[in-house]
XYZ file of C-alpha atoms in Angstrom:
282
model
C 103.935 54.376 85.443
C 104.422 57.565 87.611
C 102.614 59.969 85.539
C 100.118 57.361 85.328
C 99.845 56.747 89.145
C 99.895 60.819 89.361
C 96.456 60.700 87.992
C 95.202 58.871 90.638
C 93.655 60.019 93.979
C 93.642 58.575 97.324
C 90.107 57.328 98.600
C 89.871 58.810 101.852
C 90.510 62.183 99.720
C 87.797 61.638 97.252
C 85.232 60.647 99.944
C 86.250 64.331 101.265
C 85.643 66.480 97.996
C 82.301 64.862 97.114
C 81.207 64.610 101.487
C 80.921 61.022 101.212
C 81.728 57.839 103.347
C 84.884 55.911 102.117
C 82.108 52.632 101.696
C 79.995 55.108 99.740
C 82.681 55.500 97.505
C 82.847 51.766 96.699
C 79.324 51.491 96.020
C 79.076 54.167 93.168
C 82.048 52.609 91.489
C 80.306 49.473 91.422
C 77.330 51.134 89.476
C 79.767 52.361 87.046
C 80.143 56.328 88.025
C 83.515 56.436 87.988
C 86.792 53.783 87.573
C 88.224 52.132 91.047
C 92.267 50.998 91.160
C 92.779 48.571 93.959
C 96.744 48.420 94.793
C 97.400 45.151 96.396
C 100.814 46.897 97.864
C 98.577 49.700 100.322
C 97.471 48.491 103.463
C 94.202 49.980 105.225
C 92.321 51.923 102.241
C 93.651 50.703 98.360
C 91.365 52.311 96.649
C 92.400 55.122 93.983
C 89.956 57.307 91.677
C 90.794 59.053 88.195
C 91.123 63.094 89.607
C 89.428 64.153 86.697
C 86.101 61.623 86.633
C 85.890 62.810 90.552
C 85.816 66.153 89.543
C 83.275 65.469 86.995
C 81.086 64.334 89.148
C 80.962 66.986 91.796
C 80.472 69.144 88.929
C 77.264 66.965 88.263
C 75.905 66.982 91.365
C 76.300 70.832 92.232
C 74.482 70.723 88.538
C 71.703 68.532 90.041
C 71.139 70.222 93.342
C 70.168 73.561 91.656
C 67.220 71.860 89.887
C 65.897 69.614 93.017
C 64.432 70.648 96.321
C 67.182 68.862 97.968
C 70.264 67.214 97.931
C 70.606 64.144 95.359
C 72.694 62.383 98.734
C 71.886 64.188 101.988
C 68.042 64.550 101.250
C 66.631 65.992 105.006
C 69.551 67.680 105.662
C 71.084 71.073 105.427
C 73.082 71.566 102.688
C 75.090 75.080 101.894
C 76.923 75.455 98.947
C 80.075 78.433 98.609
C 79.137 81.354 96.136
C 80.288 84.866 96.370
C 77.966 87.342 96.442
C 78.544 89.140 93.374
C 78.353 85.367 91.486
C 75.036 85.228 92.928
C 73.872 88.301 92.099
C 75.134 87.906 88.596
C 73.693 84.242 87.974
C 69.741 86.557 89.094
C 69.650 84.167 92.807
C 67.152 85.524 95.175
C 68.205 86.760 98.609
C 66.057 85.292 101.646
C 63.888 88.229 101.471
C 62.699 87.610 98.314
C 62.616 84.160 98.459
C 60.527 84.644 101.328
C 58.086 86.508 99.603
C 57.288 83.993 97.029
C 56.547 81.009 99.212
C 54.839 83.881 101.697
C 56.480 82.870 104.635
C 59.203 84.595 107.135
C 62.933 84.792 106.628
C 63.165 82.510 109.244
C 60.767 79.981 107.748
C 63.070 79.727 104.502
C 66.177 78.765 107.017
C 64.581 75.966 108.137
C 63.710 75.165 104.853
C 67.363 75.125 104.106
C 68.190 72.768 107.097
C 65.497 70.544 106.356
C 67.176 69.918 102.953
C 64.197 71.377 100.747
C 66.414 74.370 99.747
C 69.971 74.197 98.822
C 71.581 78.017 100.057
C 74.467 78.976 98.759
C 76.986 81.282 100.942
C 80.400 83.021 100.603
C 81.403 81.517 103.887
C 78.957 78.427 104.034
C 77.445 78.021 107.527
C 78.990 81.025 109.175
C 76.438 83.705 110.676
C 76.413 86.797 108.916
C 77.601 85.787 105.455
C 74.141 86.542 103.187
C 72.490 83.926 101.687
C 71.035 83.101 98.240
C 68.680 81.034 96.593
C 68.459 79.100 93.205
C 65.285 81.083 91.379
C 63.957 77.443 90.175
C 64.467 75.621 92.881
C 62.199 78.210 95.093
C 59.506 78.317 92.175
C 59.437 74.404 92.190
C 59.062 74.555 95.795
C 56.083 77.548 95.304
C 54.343 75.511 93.024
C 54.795 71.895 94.975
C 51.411 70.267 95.350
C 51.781 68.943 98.655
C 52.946 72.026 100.465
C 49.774 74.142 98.340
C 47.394 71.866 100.065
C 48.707 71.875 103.733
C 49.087 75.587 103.185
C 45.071 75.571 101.995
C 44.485 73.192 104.927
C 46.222 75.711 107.666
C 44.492 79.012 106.358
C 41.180 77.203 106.809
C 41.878 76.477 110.453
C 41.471 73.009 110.371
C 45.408 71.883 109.784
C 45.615 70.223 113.418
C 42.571 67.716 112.323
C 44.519 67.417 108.890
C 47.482 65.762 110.920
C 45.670 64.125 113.130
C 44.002 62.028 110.344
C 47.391 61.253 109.244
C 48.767 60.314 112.411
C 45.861 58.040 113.553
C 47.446 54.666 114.671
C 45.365 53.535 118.055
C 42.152 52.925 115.665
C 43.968 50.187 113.955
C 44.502 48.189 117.165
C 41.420 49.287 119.020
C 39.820 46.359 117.466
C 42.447 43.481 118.743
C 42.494 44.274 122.115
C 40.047 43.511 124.888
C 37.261 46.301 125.665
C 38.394 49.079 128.123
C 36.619 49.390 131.382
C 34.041 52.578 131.336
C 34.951 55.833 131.629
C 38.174 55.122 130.741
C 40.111 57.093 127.560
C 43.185 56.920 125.648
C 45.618 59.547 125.282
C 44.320 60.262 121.564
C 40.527 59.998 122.324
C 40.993 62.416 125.428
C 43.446 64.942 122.910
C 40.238 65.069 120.444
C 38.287 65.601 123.010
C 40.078 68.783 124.407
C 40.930 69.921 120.847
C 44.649 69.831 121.757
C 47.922 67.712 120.172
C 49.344 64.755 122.497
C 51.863 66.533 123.733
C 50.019 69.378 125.184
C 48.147 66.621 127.024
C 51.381 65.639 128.250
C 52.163 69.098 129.498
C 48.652 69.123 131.415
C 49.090 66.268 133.132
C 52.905 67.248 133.984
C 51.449 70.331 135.461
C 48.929 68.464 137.607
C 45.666 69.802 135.616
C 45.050 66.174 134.768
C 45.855 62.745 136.100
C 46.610 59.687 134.095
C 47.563 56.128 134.967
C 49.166 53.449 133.062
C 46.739 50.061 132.438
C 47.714 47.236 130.611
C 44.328 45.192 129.273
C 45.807 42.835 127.111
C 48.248 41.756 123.999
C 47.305 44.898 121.173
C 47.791 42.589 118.370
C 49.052 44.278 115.067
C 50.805 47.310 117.428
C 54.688 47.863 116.596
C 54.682 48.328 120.010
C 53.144 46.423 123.298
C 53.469 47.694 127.134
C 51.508 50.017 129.051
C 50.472 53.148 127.953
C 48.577 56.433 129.305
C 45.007 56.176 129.927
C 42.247 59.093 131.226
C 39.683 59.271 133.053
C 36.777 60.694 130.587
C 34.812 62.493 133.331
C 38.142 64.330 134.433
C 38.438 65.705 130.639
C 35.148 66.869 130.547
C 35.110 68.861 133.590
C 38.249 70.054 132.273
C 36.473 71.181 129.065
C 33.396 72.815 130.645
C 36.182 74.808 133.145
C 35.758 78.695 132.634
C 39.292 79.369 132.692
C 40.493 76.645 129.921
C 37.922 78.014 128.056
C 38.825 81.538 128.418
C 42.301 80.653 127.632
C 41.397 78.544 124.345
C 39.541 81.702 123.140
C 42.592 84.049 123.755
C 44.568 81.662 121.726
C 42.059 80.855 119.048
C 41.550 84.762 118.566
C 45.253 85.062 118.601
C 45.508 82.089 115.639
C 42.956 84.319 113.402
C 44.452 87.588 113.844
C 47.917 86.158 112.827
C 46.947 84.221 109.810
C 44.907 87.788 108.895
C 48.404 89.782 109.453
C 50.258 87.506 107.401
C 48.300 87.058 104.435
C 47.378 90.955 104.035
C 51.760 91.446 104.674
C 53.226 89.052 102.618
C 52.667 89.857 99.479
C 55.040 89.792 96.248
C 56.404 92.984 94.673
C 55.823 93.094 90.977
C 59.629 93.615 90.574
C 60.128 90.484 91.991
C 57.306 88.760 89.765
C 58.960 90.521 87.280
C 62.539 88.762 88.427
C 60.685 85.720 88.827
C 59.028 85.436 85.272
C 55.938 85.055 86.114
């Protein structure tokens, strides 16, 4: 019965080899991943896993992770993996560089893809500055070739990305309809943004900084809103002399002309080596 027990692990120890939560464990027992002991003579925890069927399982998921754009459990979060160096070099990963190059986007760009959870790194000392990183070769083509991210790239080299999200963030039209008519010359926050080509939140800078006023209003119950109360409202002839004002004109050129001559930079710079095509199979 003691070699038998011997094969056993503690829960709170198998929760820490595969990064779960001891209630986490429970639940994938109960969908038949792996056996469960309950001994009625622990207190607290008396839960025991077979060593080898949790080892078998981490083995699966590191498995699964190199073929997914993120994490089978923590999807939208950073997940590093430990690899030496020379491992990675031998199993063909890409450094950051490179993997940089093939989405054509900075170094820093493919970090936060990491910490987003779209990328799975893999380090010899795993979060620690200064250890190199590596990529899975498939899992950065996948991403390279992901539908989604080849349209809101097409969208942001056309210009016209901030009107691509703000047709996907659109929530006010919905309720505009429920709720009594404003009084005239009165905005909301998202009509006056449109208006000034600008997100929400530089609105909210402009009016922190005094170049705008706003006042809260409340005209009535905004039926089918998540949310009810008072919100920010603008005078429309305020925003308009606002938009026909030299200087914020002046200043939305220098910006716009900065915008173009970026996006011109990076597309004529970022360009993939035919070594690396030639590392890449394609």
């Amino acid at each position: 019965m003691v070699e038998e027990l011997s094969e056993w692990i503690h829960v709170m120890e198998a929760a820490r080899r595969l990064g779960l939560q001891t209630h986490s464990m429970k639940a994938l027992a109960e969908r038949q991943k792996f056996k469960q002991l309950r001994r009625w003579d622990v207190a607290g925890h008396p839960y025991f896993y077979l060593w080898h069927e949790i080892e078998a399982y981490e083995a699966a998921l590191r498995h699964r992770a190199r073929y997914r754009r993120s994490h089978p459990i923590y999807a939208g979060q950073p997940y590093v993996e430990k690899m030496s160096e020379a491992d990675a070099r031998s199993c063909g990963f890409l450094t950051v560089l490179e993997a940089a190059a093939v989405l054509q986007v900075s170094g820093v760009r493919v970090g936060a893809l990491v910490k987003s959870g779209k990328l799975v790194g893999y380090q010899n000392l795993p979060g620690q500055k200064g250890s190199k990183m590596f990529l899975s070769k498939t899992q950065v083509r996948n991403l390279a070739n992901d539908r989604e991210r080849l349209e809101q790239r097409r969208n942001w080299e056309k210009g016209d990305w901030s009107e691509y999200r703000r047709r996907q963030v659109r929530t006010e039209v919905r309720c505009r309809s429920h709720h009594p008519p404003m009084p005239p010359g009165v905005i909301t926050a998202l009509e006056a943004s449109e208006v000034l080509g600008i997100s929400c939140q530089s609105l909210v800078l402009l009016r922190k900084k005094g170049r705008i006023s706003g006042f809260h209003a409340y005209f009535g119950k905004r039926e089918g809103c998540r949310r009810e109360g008072k919100r920010w409202y603008y005078s429309e002839k305020e925003i308009w002399e606002l938009l026909e004002h030299e200087g914020y004109q002046e200043k939305r050129d220098r910006i716009d002309e900065a915008m173009k001559a970026r996006l011109k930079v990076s597309v004529k710079t970022v360009q993939v080596s035919p070594i690396l095509m030639e590392k890449m199979d394609w």
